Every structure is written in C-alpha cells, then in structure tokens.
Amino acid sequence: MAEVDTSILDFCRQAIASERMFAVGTDVVDGVEYPIFANAPPTLGAMYQMAAANFGALDFIVYRDERTTYAEADLASRKAAAGLAAIGIKAGDPVAIAMRNYPEWLIAYMAITRMGAVAVPMNGWWTTTELDYACADSKARVVIADPQRAERLLPVADKHGLTIVCARGDVAGTQPWQTLLEVPQPLDSVAGAPDALGTIFYTSGSTGNPKGVMTTHRATITALMQWGLLTIADRTVRGVGPAEGAQMGILMTVPLFHVTGCNAMFLLSMLAGQKVVLMDRWNAEHAINLIAAERITAFNGVPSMSFELAQVAAQSGADLSSLYAISGGGAARPAAHVPVIEQAFENVMPSVGYGLTESSALGTANAGVNYQNKPNSVGQACFPSVELRIVDDQGNDCASGEPGEIWLKSAANMRGYLNKPDATADVLKDGFLATGDVGYVDDDGYVFIVDRIKDIVIRGGENISCQEVENALYGHAAVNEAAVFGLPDEKLGEQLVAVVSVSDTTVDEAALQDYMKDQVAYYKVPVKIDITAEPLPRTATAKIYKRGLREAALAAMTSG
C-alpha cells in the first residue's frame, strides 16, 4: 500500500499554529465543547460586509451577459433587506426562496440572513403539493420566487397567507422583486449572533416528507472556514492557482437550494473574492465554454458532472488551462472516473468530499495523491473542525476495518430538525451527528462508505425518501402495495425503481408514472415500475421484503 501523503495536513497544522486567519480555539454550544475558528466572522452578515470591503470592485455574480460586483451585490442585498423589513419581516422570521439559479437567489439569501431573518431555500423541482408542505412546516409567509415557482405557489398562497415576491418576470397576484429594492434607505447594519438560526434547508430522509434542517450562522461559517483552509492548503502544496492578476472563479453547476451549491460554492467564494458563474441548468458542452471564456479555476458538482465534463473536454479543443480544482460530493464517484478526469485536464487533480445537509455539507475530504491511492475512500475527517467515529449498534467504537455507523462531530452540525424533536434526538448524540451511513475506517484513518441505514435513495445528489414515494403511489386507487428502492446507475449513482401490487391489471407502468408526475417532483418518479397482481413478499414480521425485491431486481439488471 502506498504511503499516505501528509503535506496538506501538515500545511493545515502550520496555518493553525500561525494564529492568523485560521487560528483555532474552543467554544461551548448547547453544553458541548467544539473546536472553532477564533478569527472567523461572527455572522453571515459580517462576512458580507468583509467581502464587500475587500473585493468590492471584483465581479461576484456572472449570469449570461449580466455582471454584478461584490459592492453591487452588497448594496442590492442591503436594499432588499430594508424592503423585507418594510413588508413586516423582522429578525427570526422565516423567508423562503424558490427559484432557479438566478442572481436574485444570491441577493435574496444575503438580504434575509444579514437582517437576522431565516433563509428557507425550497427545492426548485417541487410540485405545488411539496411547496404546500414546506410552507406549512416552515411557517414562511414571504416567498421570493421566479415565475415558474410563483405559479406553483399561487394555489396555496391564501391558505398560508403568502406574499410572493416574483423575480425575472411578472405574475398576477405577486409583488415584483424590484419593489423590494426601491426603499429610500438601505439597511446599513447586520443583525444576528453566531448561534442564531440562519437557514432551514429541507432534506429527504427515511420517513416521508422532507425534514427542515435548522442551521446557525456559526455552523455555516465553520464549514466555510474549514473548506477555505483546505483549499489554500491544496493549492499551496500543489503549486497551482490563478494566473498572476487573474480572479478565481467557480462554475455554479448545482442548485443553490442544496448546501453544496449554497455553502461550498456561493458563500465560500466570499472568503477569497471568487466570482460565481451561474448555470441555471446543467449542460456539459455549455460548461466547457464557460470555463474557457471566464477562466474558471474551480469546478464542483455531483461526480457524474465531472465525468461528463472530462468526456466533453477531451474532444473540445478549448483552452481549459485555468481549471485546477475539480471536486465532487453528494454521491459516490466510481474509482474508474478518477484517471479519466486527470487525463482530461492538464492542471487538475480531482478531489471528493462527504457531508450531509445536517452537517452543513462538512465531513471528510480526499484530495491529491491520497485520492489517487484511495479512490474508493471519501477521505479523512476534515482537520481541525471535524471529529469522526464509527460506532456499532450499542454506540461503541468499531475497530479499524470494521463497519459501523458514521458519526460526525463539529460546530457545523445542525441545531436540529424543525418541528421534529424525536427525529432530532435520534440523530444528535452529545455533539455527534449519527449520519445513517455505514462505513469503516482503514489503518490510515480514511473512511469508506459501504451502505446506508436510512431508507433513502441518492439520485444525482438528490436524497429521495422511499417512504414518501411509496405514500404517493398508495394514493392511486389501483395500488394495493408498493415497495420503492434504488438500483445502481453509472451516471447518477442510483436510480429509483418500484414494485407494486395492483387490484386493476389494466393499469400499466406508463399510467402510474403519469400519475406520479402530479404528486412528486420529477426526480422522484420511478424510472421503472414493475406491476404484479400478486401480494408482495413479506418478512417474518409481516413487513414487505424490500431487500429481497431489490436483490431480485439487481440480479435481473445484471443478467440483462
């Protein structure tokens, strides 16, 4: 086995010891002591002010032919914050965002969090039914939306007393985004405290409807500082970076309503004056053109994106020499993809990370030579802010190589699930987050994920609750029983499939899929539905034998 390269870790230790930007101390949050970055900005609003002061004239947001500098974004967010205050929003109030990756998404998030309100990003693919649930659960009474999402929200607007602020178009019954920016006096101050609630992100778990993940300013900033430290370490050790006088840039490939897009790409950019080049939908050819035109230095997305990018890059002939970082997360990257990516880009060594919405996307990282040597590993716990355990069913630490549940401890962990104290108690254990993922640690401290405890499928980085999809299937009059599970997919990691028992054998797969399109977001519609008139097999405890159904489907897929 190749020796582990400790150069990145050694750099991190030196940066911490210097007691400058990345000096580390400790603090107690909810009775638990955590390592914290002592010189981090205390709130997101303070970080926005710092970014505007340091990088004001630099491009911050690039979308098609629109360019917004750091100073312009800061002013727009201050105006929008004052506009929200004028319609009654105050510190602690939830304000939802439901739109594509438009510049207004970023400005809205900054406005909400800098005034001490709580940003509630909503999945842009959700149907009216799903948006209805999230509005009821979050108690958001103002939603900033684009026209498509505004149209979906209108049927439930009166029910929840919603004010819908519409950007990028006019929709009857909504308030134009521009009116938020027309207040006489922009907000000059920032509100909030490190442990005040900053965001509620929704994530699908194993039990039906999505759960609202409550995250503080401290949690988000801890993740940003940790990634900033690792990014500088990797760049310094490898001797790469933007050309002299050039600005760093990242291509926004994933939705901002995910913590990867919001935290690891949008917000992290503010620490380094990086420009964020927005894509409102994924297309590998368009991504290559943007990388070349904007001299993009960093790319982050689900692993299937980086593989597609590498395939297109090999044929494009475009100048991609500015790109030196390709990272991935949200799903497993096949080991075979690693050399393909390395060969496609002259200055790139790919990396991978592991984290959850509940951990602000922070957890482990694997980069450089170590990723080449251990391409099936998600890496080591991020030093110095993350402590990791592998535990058995009794909560005891597992030996090296022995699988158990992955637990993460850091100040980046969530405060809890909104309105779900029992679910919160199930996963928060004395500062540790029980992830529901099964893995083991090798003798070098590298984590390998082998299974999942929770009944979820991860399709292209999107968590899908099997129970939620089953519940939707049961809404069809002909469905007696339903079992939903995932099967491996080379591009997306997993695809969703279902087996149903029906009372009406004239109902076919296409009819059930059409029905599901009106019930759940498109990515939750099973790509394959096997239909039978027979009862589904059961275990000794009378539960549907889902594991057996999955094994049979996997065998059929393999033999086919």
Coordinates of C-alpha atoms in Angstrom, one line a residue:
M1 CA 0.0 0.0 0.0
A2 CA 1.3 3.5 -0.9
E3 CA 2.3 5.7 2.0
V4 CA -0.1 8.5 2.9
D5 CA 0.9 12.0 1.9
T6 CA 0.6 14.3 4.9
S7 CA 1.6 17.5 3.1
I8 CA -1.9 19.0 3.1
L9 CA -2.5 18.1 6.8
D10 CA 1.0 19.5 7.7
F11 CA 0.1 22.8 6.0
C12 CA -3.2 23.0 7.9
R13 CA -1.3 22.5 11.2
Q14 CA 1.2 25.2 10.3
A15 CA -1.6 27.6 9.3
I16 CA -3.4 27.0 12.6
A17 CA -0.2 27.5 14.6
S18 CA 0.4 30.8 12.9
E19 CA -2.7 32.2 14.8
R20 CA -3.7 34.3 11.9
M21 CA -6.9 33.8 9.8
F22 CA -7.2 30.1 10.8
A23 CA -6.3 30.3 14.5
V24 CA -8.3 27.7 16.4
G25 CA -9.9 27.9 19.8
T26 CA -12.8 26.2 21.6
D27 CA -16.3 27.3 22.5
V28 CA -19.3 25.6 24.1
V29 CA -22.5 25.4 22.2
D30 CA -25.6 23.8 23.8
G31 CA -23.4 22.3 26.5
V32 CA -20.9 20.7 24.1
E33 CA -17.4 21.9 23.5
Y34 CA -16.2 22.3 19.9
P35 CA -13.1 23.5 18.1
I36 CA -13.9 26.8 16.4
F37 CA -12.0 29.2 14.1
A38 CA -11.3 32.0 16.5
N39 CA -11.0 34.7 13.9
A40 CA -14.0 33.8 11.8
P41 CA -16.6 36.4 11.1
P42 CA -19.3 36.1 13.8
T43 CA -22.3 36.1 11.4
L44 CA -23.0 35.8 7.7
G45 CA -23.9 39.5 7.6
A46 CA -20.4 40.3 9.0
M47 CA -18.9 38.1 6.3
Y48 CA -20.8 40.0 3.6
Q49 CA -19.5 43.3 4.9
M50 CA -16.0 42.0 4.9
A51 CA -16.2 40.7 1.3
A52 CA -17.6 44.0 0.1
A53 CA -14.8 45.9 1.8
N54 CA -12.1 43.6 0.5
F55 CA -13.3 42.8 -3.0
G56 CA -15.8 45.5 -3.9
A57 CA -14.7 46.2 -7.5
L58 CA -14.4 42.5 -8.4
D59 CA -17.0 40.5 -10.3
F60 CA -19.1 38.4 -7.8
I61 CA -22.0 37.1 -9.8
V62 CA -21.9 36.3 -13.6
Y63 CA -25.1 35.2 -15.3
R64 CA -25.2 35.2 -19.1
D65 CA -24.4 38.8 -20.1
E66 CA -25.1 40.2 -16.6
R67 CA -22.2 41.0 -14.2
T68 CA -22.6 42.1 -10.6
T69 CA -19.6 43.2 -8.5
Y70 CA -19.2 42.5 -4.8
A71 CA -20.0 46.1 -4.0
E72 CA -23.2 46.0 -6.2
A73 CA -24.3 42.7 -4.6
D74 CA -23.8 44.1 -1.1
L75 CA -25.8 47.2 -1.9
A76 CA -28.6 45.2 -3.5
S77 CA -28.9 42.9 -0.6
R78 CA -29.0 45.9 1.8
K79 CA -31.8 47.4 -0.2
A80 CA -33.7 44.1 -0.3
A81 CA -33.2 43.7 3.4
A82 CA -34.8 47.1 4.0
G83 CA -37.6 46.2 1.6
L84 CA -38.3 43.0 3.5
A85 CA -38.4 45.0 6.7
A86 CA -40.9 47.3 5.1
I87 CA -43.3 44.5 4.5
G88 CA -43.0 43.3 8.1
I89 CA -40.1 40.8 8.1
K90 CA -38.0 41.0 11.3
A91 CA -35.2 39.1 12.9
G92 CA -36.0 35.4 13.4
D93 CA -38.8 35.3 10.7
P94 CA -38.5 32.6 8.0
V95 CA -38.4 33.8 4.4
A96 CA -38.4 31.2 1.6
I97 CA -36.5 31.3 -1.7
A98 CA -37.9 29.2 -4.6
M99 CA -36.2 29.8 -7.9
R100 CA -33.7 28.7 -10.4
N101 CA -30.0 29.7 -10.1
Y102 CA -30.6 33.4 -10.8
P103 CA -28.6 36.3 -9.4
E104 CA -31.7 37.3 -7.3
W105 CA -31.3 34.0 -5.4
L106 CA -28.0 35.0 -4.0
I107 CA -29.1 38.6 -3.3
A108 CA -32.2 37.3 -1.5
Y109 CA -30.2 34.9 0.7
M110 CA -27.8 37.7 1.6
A111 CA -30.7 40.1 2.4
I112 CA -32.5 37.6 4.6
T113 CA -29.6 36.5 6.6
R114 CA -27.9 39.8 7.1
M115 CA -31.1 41.2 8.7
G116 CA -31.3 38.3 11.1
A117 CA -34.2 36.6 9.4
V118 CA -34.0 32.9 8.5
A119 CA -33.5 31.8 4.8
V120 CA -35.6 28.8 3.8
P121 CA -34.3 27.5 0.4
M122 CA -37.0 25.4 -1.3
N123 CA -36.4 22.8 -3.9
G124 CA -37.0 24.3 -7.3
W125 CA -38.3 21.0 -8.6
W126 CA -41.0 20.6 -6.0
T127 CA -44.7 20.5 -7.1
T128 CA -47.4 22.6 -5.5
T129 CA -48.1 19.7 -3.1
E130 CA -44.5 19.7 -1.9
L131 CA -44.3 23.5 -1.7
D132 CA -47.5 23.5 0.3
Y133 CA -46.0 21.2 2.9
A134 CA -42.8 23.2 3.2
C135 CA -44.8 26.5 3.7
A136 CA -46.9 24.9 6.4
D137 CA -43.9 23.4 8.1
S138 CA -41.6 26.4 8.0
K139 CA -44.3 29.0 8.6
A140 CA -42.7 31.2 5.9
R141 CA -45.2 33.9 4.9
V142 CA -42.9 35.6 2.3
V143 CA -41.5 33.6 -0.6
I144 CA -39.1 35.1 -3.1
A145 CA -39.7 33.1 -6.3
D146 CA -39.2 33.1 -10.1
P147 CA -42.3 33.0 -12.3
Q148 CA -42.5 29.2 -12.6
R149 CA -42.3 28.6 -8.9
A150 CA -44.6 31.6 -8.3
E151 CA -47.3 29.9 -10.4
R152 CA -46.9 26.7 -8.4
L153 CA -47.3 28.7 -5.1
L154 CA -50.3 30.7 -6.1
P155 CA -52.9 27.9 -5.4
V156 CA -51.7 27.7 -1.8
A157 CA -51.0 31.4 -1.3
D158 CA -54.3 32.3 0.5
K159 CA -54.1 29.1 2.6
H160 CA -50.7 30.2 4.1
G161 CA -51.2 34.0 3.9
L162 CA -48.2 34.2 1.5
T163 CA -46.7 37.3 0.0
I164 CA -45.0 36.1 -3.2
V165 CA -42.2 38.3 -4.4
C166 CA -41.5 37.5 -8.1
A167 CA -38.2 38.0 -9.8
R168 CA -37.4 37.6 -13.5
G169 CA -41.0 38.1 -14.7
D170 CA -44.5 39.4 -13.9
V171 CA -47.1 37.1 -12.4
A172 CA -50.5 38.3 -11.4
G173 CA -51.1 38.1 -7.7
T174 CA -47.4 38.6 -6.8
Q175 CA -45.2 41.5 -5.8
P176 CA -42.4 42.5 -8.2
W177 CA -38.9 41.9 -6.9
Q178 CA -37.9 45.4 -7.9
T179 CA -40.2 46.9 -5.3
L180 CA -38.0 45.5 -2.5
L181 CA -35.1 47.5 -3.9
E182 CA -36.9 50.8 -4.0
V183 CA -36.8 51.7 -0.3
P184 CA -35.3 55.1 0.5
Q185 CA -32.7 53.8 2.9
P186 CA -30.7 50.5 2.5
L187 CA -30.0 48.6 5.7
D188 CA -26.6 49.6 7.0
S189 CA -26.2 47.2 9.9
V190 CA -26.1 43.5 10.3
A191 CA -28.2 41.5 12.8
G192 CA -27.9 38.2 14.5
A193 CA -25.4 36.3 16.7
P194 CA -23.2 33.3 16.0
D195 CA -25.7 30.8 17.4
A196 CA -28.8 32.4 16.0
L197 CA -30.7 30.4 13.4
G198 CA -29.6 31.4 9.8
T199 CA -31.1 28.8 7.5
I200 CA -33.6 26.0 7.2
F201 CA -32.7 23.6 4.4
Y202 CA -35.0 20.7 3.5
T203 CA -33.7 17.2 3.1
S204 CA -35.4 13.9 2.4
G205 CA -34.8 11.2 5.0
S206 CA -36.3 7.8 5.5
T207 CA -39.7 8.9 6.9
G208 CA -41.9 10.6 4.3
N209 CA -42.0 14.3 4.0
P210 CA -38.7 16.3 3.9
K211 CA -37.3 17.5 7.2
G212 CA -36.3 21.1 7.8
V213 CA -32.6 21.2 8.9
M214 CA -32.0 24.2 11.2
T215 CA -28.6 25.7 10.9
T216 CA -26.9 28.6 12.7
H217 CA -24.6 31.3 11.4
R218 CA -21.7 29.6 13.3
A219 CA -22.4 26.3 11.7
T220 CA -22.3 27.6 8.2
I221 CA -19.2 29.8 8.8
T222 CA -17.4 26.8 10.4
A223 CA -17.8 24.9 7.2
L224 CA -16.7 27.8 5.1
M225 CA -13.5 28.4 7.2
Q226 CA -12.7 24.7 7.1
W227 CA -13.0 24.5 3.3
G228 CA -11.1 27.7 2.9
L229 CA -8.2 26.2 4.9
L230 CA -8.2 23.0 2.9
T231 CA -8.4 24.9 -0.4
I232 CA -5.4 27.1 0.4
A233 CA -3.5 24.0 1.7
D234 CA -4.2 22.0 -1.5
R235 CA -3.4 25.0 -3.8
T236 CA -0.1 25.7 -1.9
V237 CA 1.1 22.1 -1.8
R238 CA 0.4 21.5 -5.5
G239 CA 1.7 24.9 -6.5
V240 CA -1.4 25.8 -8.6
G241 CA -3.7 28.8 -8.7
P242 CA -5.0 31.6 -10.9
A243 CA -2.7 33.3 -13.3
E244 CA -1.0 36.4 -11.9
G245 CA -3.5 39.2 -11.5
A246 CA -6.4 36.9 -12.5
Q247 CA -9.5 36.4 -10.4
M248 CA -10.5 32.9 -9.2
G249 CA -13.9 31.7 -10.4
I250 CA -16.2 28.8 -9.8
L251 CA -18.9 27.4 -12.0
M252 CA -22.2 27.0 -10.2
T253 CA -23.3 23.7 -11.6
V254 CA -25.7 22.5 -8.8
P255 CA -28.9 24.1 -7.4
L256 CA -28.4 26.8 -4.8
F257 CA -31.2 25.2 -2.7
H258 CA -28.6 22.5 -1.8
V259 CA -25.9 23.1 0.8
T260 CA -23.2 22.2 -1.8
G261 CA -24.4 25.0 -4.1
C262 CA -25.2 27.5 -1.3
N263 CA -22.4 26.8 1.2
A264 CA -19.5 25.2 -0.7
M265 CA -19.8 27.3 -3.8
F266 CA -21.7 30.6 -3.3
L267 CA -20.8 31.5 0.3
L268 CA -17.3 30.0 0.2
S269 CA -16.4 32.3 -2.7
M270 CA -16.8 35.4 -0.4
L271 CA -13.7 34.4 1.6
A272 CA -11.4 34.7 -1.4
G273 CA -13.1 37.2 -3.7
Q274 CA -14.0 34.4 -6.2
K275 CA -16.5 35.1 -8.9
V276 CA -19.6 32.8 -9.2
V277 CA -20.6 31.9 -12.7
L278 CA -24.2 30.7 -12.7
M279 CA -25.7 27.9 -14.8
D280 CA -29.4 27.6 -14.5
R281 CA -29.3 24.1 -15.8
W282 CA -26.6 21.5 -16.4
N283 CA -25.1 21.0 -19.8
A284 CA -21.5 19.7 -20.2
E285 CA -20.8 21.5 -23.5
H286 CA -22.0 24.8 -22.2
A287 CA -19.9 24.3 -19.0
I288 CA -16.8 23.8 -21.1
N289 CA -17.5 27.0 -23.0
L290 CA -18.0 28.9 -19.7
I291 CA -14.8 27.5 -18.2
A292 CA -12.8 28.7 -21.2
A293 CA -14.5 32.1 -21.5
E294 CA -14.5 33.0 -17.8
R295 CA -11.1 31.3 -17.0
I296 CA -12.8 29.3 -14.3
T297 CA -10.4 27.8 -11.7
A298 CA -12.7 25.5 -9.7
F299 CA -15.5 23.1 -10.5
N300 CA -17.7 21.3 -8.0
G301 CA -20.7 19.1 -8.6
V302 CA -22.0 15.6 -8.3
P303 CA -19.5 13.1 -9.7
S304 CA -21.5 12.4 -12.9
M305 CA -21.0 16.0 -13.9
S306 CA -17.2 15.9 -13.6
F307 CA -17.1 12.7 -15.7
E308 CA -19.3 14.2 -18.4
L309 CA -17.1 17.3 -18.3
A310 CA -14.0 15.2 -18.8
Q311 CA -15.5 13.4 -21.7
V312 CA -16.5 16.6 -23.5
A313 CA -13.2 18.3 -22.6
A314 CA -11.2 15.6 -24.4
Q315 CA -13.0 16.5 -27.7
S316 CA -13.5 20.2 -27.3
G317 CA -10.1 21.7 -28.1
A318 CA -10.9 24.6 -25.7
D319 CA -8.3 26.2 -23.5
L320 CA -9.1 24.8 -20.1
S321 CA -5.7 25.5 -18.5
S322 CA -7.2 27.9 -15.9
L323 CA -9.0 24.9 -14.2
Y324 CA -7.0 23.4 -11.3
A325 CA -9.7 22.0 -8.9
I326 CA -12.5 19.5 -9.6
S327 CA -14.3 18.4 -6.5
G328 CA -17.4 16.3 -6.0
G329 CA -19.8 15.1 -3.4
G330 CA -23.5 14.2 -3.0
A331 CA -22.9 10.7 -4.5
A332 CA -20.2 8.2 -4.8
R333 CA -17.6 8.7 -7.6
P334 CA -16.7 5.5 -9.4
A335 CA -12.9 4.9 -8.9
A336 CA -12.6 4.4 -12.7
H337 CA -13.6 8.1 -13.2
V338 CA -10.5 9.4 -11.4
P339 CA -7.9 8.8 -14.0
V340 CA -10.2 9.9 -16.8
I341 CA -10.6 13.3 -15.1
E342 CA -6.9 13.6 -14.5
Q343 CA -6.1 12.9 -18.2
A344 CA -8.7 15.4 -19.5
F345 CA -7.3 18.4 -17.7
E346 CA -3.6 19.3 -17.6
N347 CA -3.6 21.1 -14.2
V348 CA -6.3 19.1 -12.3
M349 CA -6.1 16.6 -9.5
P350 CA -9.7 15.7 -8.6
S351 CA -11.0 15.5 -5.0
V352 CA -14.0 14.3 -3.3
G353 CA -15.9 15.1 -0.1
Y354 CA -18.6 13.7 2.2
G355 CA -21.1 15.6 4.2
L356 CA -24.8 16.0 4.8
T357 CA -27.3 18.8 4.9
E358 CA -27.3 18.2 8.6
S359 CA -23.6 18.9 8.8
S360 CA -23.6 22.0 6.6
A361 CA -22.0 19.6 3.9
L362 CA -18.9 19.4 6.0
G363 CA -17.4 16.0 7.0
T364 CA -14.5 14.4 5.2
A365 CA -12.2 15.2 2.2
N366 CA -9.9 13.2 0.0
A367 CA -7.6 15.1 -2.3
G368 CA -4.3 14.9 -4.2
V369 CA -2.1 11.9 -4.2
N370 CA -4.1 10.2 -1.4
Y371 CA -7.2 10.3 -3.6
Q372 CA -5.2 8.7 -6.4
N373 CA -4.1 6.0 -4.0
K374 CA -7.5 5.5 -2.3
P375 CA -10.1 6.4 -5.0
N376 CA -12.9 4.5 -3.2
S377 CA -12.5 6.5 0.0
V378 CA -14.2 9.7 0.9
G379 CA -11.1 10.7 2.8
Q380 CA -10.3 11.7 6.4
A381 CA -12.3 13.8 8.8
C382 CA -11.6 17.5 8.0
F383 CA -8.9 18.8 10.3
P384 CA -9.3 20.6 12.7
S385 CA -13.0 21.1 13.0
V386 CA -14.4 17.5 12.5
E387 CA -14.2 14.5 14.8
L388 CA -15.4 11.2 13.3
R389 CA -16.4 7.9 14.9
I390 CA -17.5 4.6 13.5
V391 CA -19.9 3.0 16.0
D392 CA -21.8 -0.3 16.4
D393 CA -25.4 -0.8 17.4
Q394 CA -24.6 -0.1 21.1
G395 CA -22.7 3.1 20.4
N396 CA -19.3 1.5 20.9
D397 CA -16.4 2.4 18.7
C398 CA -15.6 -0.1 15.9
A399 CA -12.1 -1.4 15.3
S400 CA -10.2 -0.4 12.1
G401 CA -11.8 -2.1 9.1
E402 CA -15.0 -3.0 11.0
P403 CA -18.1 -1.4 9.5
G404 CA -20.5 0.7 11.6
E405 CA -22.5 3.9 11.5
I406 CA -20.6 7.1 10.7
W407 CA -20.9 9.8 13.4
L408 CA -19.6 13.3 12.9
K409 CA -19.0 16.0 15.5
S410 CA -18.3 19.6 14.6
A411 CA -19.7 23.1 15.2
A412 CA -21.0 22.9 11.6
N413 CA -23.7 20.4 12.7
M414 CA -27.3 21.4 12.6
R415 CA -29.3 22.6 15.7
G416 CA -32.0 20.0 14.9
Y417 CA -34.9 19.2 12.7
L418 CA -37.7 21.8 12.6
N419 CA -40.8 20.7 14.5
K420 CA -39.4 17.2 14.9
P421 CA -37.8 16.8 18.4
D422 CA -38.0 13.0 18.3
A423 CA -36.2 12.8 14.9
T424 CA -33.6 15.3 16.3
A425 CA -33.0 13.1 19.4
D426 CA -32.5 10.1 17.1
V427 CA -29.5 11.6 15.3
L428 CA -27.8 14.1 17.7
K429 CA -25.8 12.4 20.3
D430 CA -23.7 14.6 22.7
G431 CA -22.5 16.8 19.8
F432 CA -22.2 13.9 17.3
L433 CA -24.5 13.6 14.3
A434 CA -25.5 10.0 13.5
T435 CA -25.4 10.1 9.8
G436 CA -27.3 6.9 8.9
D437 CA -24.5 5.9 6.6
V438 CA -22.5 2.7 7.2
G439 CA -18.7 2.8 6.7
Y440 CA -15.4 1.8 8.1
V441 CA -12.0 3.5 8.7
D442 CA -8.8 1.9 7.5
D443 CA -5.5 2.0 9.4
D444 CA -4.6 5.4 7.9
G445 CA -7.9 7.0 9.1
Y446 CA -9.6 7.0 5.7
V447 CA -13.3 6.5 5.5
F448 CA -15.0 4.1 3.2
I449 CA -18.8 4.1 2.8
V450 CA -20.4 0.7 2.3
D451 CA -24.1 1.0 3.0
R452 CA -27.0 3.1 4.1
I453 CA -29.1 2.6 7.2
K454 CA -31.8 5.1 6.2
D455 CA -34.4 4.1 3.6
I456 CA -33.3 6.7 1.1
V457 CA -32.0 6.7 -2.5
I458 CA -29.4 9.3 -3.6
R459 CA -30.0 10.1 -7.3
G460 CA -27.5 12.5 -8.7
G461 CA -27.0 14.1 -5.3
E462 CA -30.7 14.4 -4.5
N463 CA -31.9 12.5 -1.4
I464 CA -35.2 10.7 -2.1
S465 CA -37.3 9.2 0.7
C466 CA -38.5 5.8 -0.4
Q467 CA -41.4 6.1 2.0
E468 CA -42.5 9.4 0.5
V469 CA -42.6 7.9 -2.9
E470 CA -44.4 4.8 -1.6
N471 CA -47.0 7.0 0.1
A472 CA -47.6 8.8 -3.2
L473 CA -48.1 5.5 -5.0
Y474 CA -50.6 4.4 -2.5
G475 CA -52.7 7.4 -3.4
H476 CA -53.5 5.7 -6.7
A477 CA -56.8 3.8 -6.4
A478 CA -55.4 0.6 -8.1
V479 CA -52.3 0.3 -5.9
N480 CA -52.6 -2.2 -3.0
E481 CA -48.9 -2.5 -2.1
A482 CA -45.7 -0.6 -3.0
A483 CA -42.0 -1.1 -2.5
V484 CA -39.6 1.6 -3.6
F485 CA -35.8 1.2 -3.7
G486 CA -32.7 2.2 -5.6
L487 CA -30.6 0.4 -8.2
P488 CA -27.1 1.3 -9.3
D489 CA -26.7 3.8 -12.1
E490 CA -23.4 4.6 -13.7
K491 CA -24.3 8.3 -14.4
L492 CA -26.5 9.3 -11.4
G493 CA -25.2 6.8 -8.8
E494 CA -28.7 5.4 -8.2
Q495 CA -32.0 5.3 -9.9
L496 CA -35.4 4.9 -8.3
V497 CA -37.5 1.8 -9.1
A498 CA -40.7 0.4 -7.7
V499 CA -42.6 -2.8 -7.4
V500 CA -46.4 -2.5 -6.9
S501 CA -49.2 -4.9 -6.4
V502 CA -52.4 -3.7 -8.1
S503 CA -56.1 -4.5 -7.9
D504 CA -56.7 -3.4 -11.6
T505 CA -54.4 -5.2 -14.0
T506 CA -55.3 -2.8 -16.8
V507 CA -53.1 -0.2 -15.0
D508 CA -49.7 -0.2 -16.6
E509 CA -46.3 1.4 -15.9
A510 CA -46.9 4.5 -18.0
A511 CA -50.2 5.3 -16.3
L512 CA -48.6 5.1 -12.9
Q513 CA -45.7 7.2 -13.9
D514 CA -48.0 9.8 -15.4
Y515 CA -50.0 9.8 -12.1
M516 CA -46.8 10.3 -10.1
K517 CA -45.7 13.3 -12.1
D518 CA -48.5 15.2 -10.5
Q519 CA -47.7 14.0 -7.0
V520 CA -43.9 14.4 -6.6
A521 CA -41.0 16.3 -8.2
Y522 CA -39.9 14.7 -11.5
Y523 CA -36.7 13.1 -10.0
K524 CA -38.8 11.2 -7.5
V525 CA -40.8 9.4 -10.2
P526 CA -39.5 5.8 -10.5
V527 CA -37.8 5.2 -13.8
K528 CA -39.1 1.6 -13.7
I529 CA -42.3 0.3 -12.1
D530 CA -42.8 -3.5 -12.1
I531 CA -46.5 -4.4 -11.7
T532 CA -48.0 -7.6 -10.3
A533 CA -51.4 -8.7 -9.3
E534 CA -49.9 -10.9 -6.6
P535 CA -49.2 -9.7 -3.0
L536 CA -45.7 -8.5 -2.4
P537 CA -43.4 -10.9 -0.4
R538 CA -43.3 -10.4 3.3
T539 CA -40.8 -11.0 6.1
A540 CA -41.5 -12.9 9.3
T541 CA -42.6 -9.7 10.9
A542 CA -45.1 -9.1 8.1
K543 CA -43.1 -6.2 6.5
I544 CA -42.7 -6.1 2.8
Y545 CA -39.5 -7.9 1.9
K546 CA -37.9 -4.9 0.2
R547 CA -34.4 -6.3 0.4
G548 CA -35.4 -9.4 -1.5
L549 CA -37.2 -7.4 -4.1
R550 CA -34.2 -5.2 -4.6
E551 CA -31.9 -8.3 -4.9
A552 CA -34.1 -9.8 -7.5
A553 CA -34.3 -6.6 -9.5
L554 CA -30.5 -6.2 -9.2
A555 CA -30.0 -9.8 -10.4
A556 CA -32.3 -9.2 -13.4
M557 CA -30.5 -6.0 -14.3
T558 CA -27.1 -7.7 -14.1
S559 CA -28.1 -10.7 -16.1
G560 CA -29.8 -8.5 -18.7

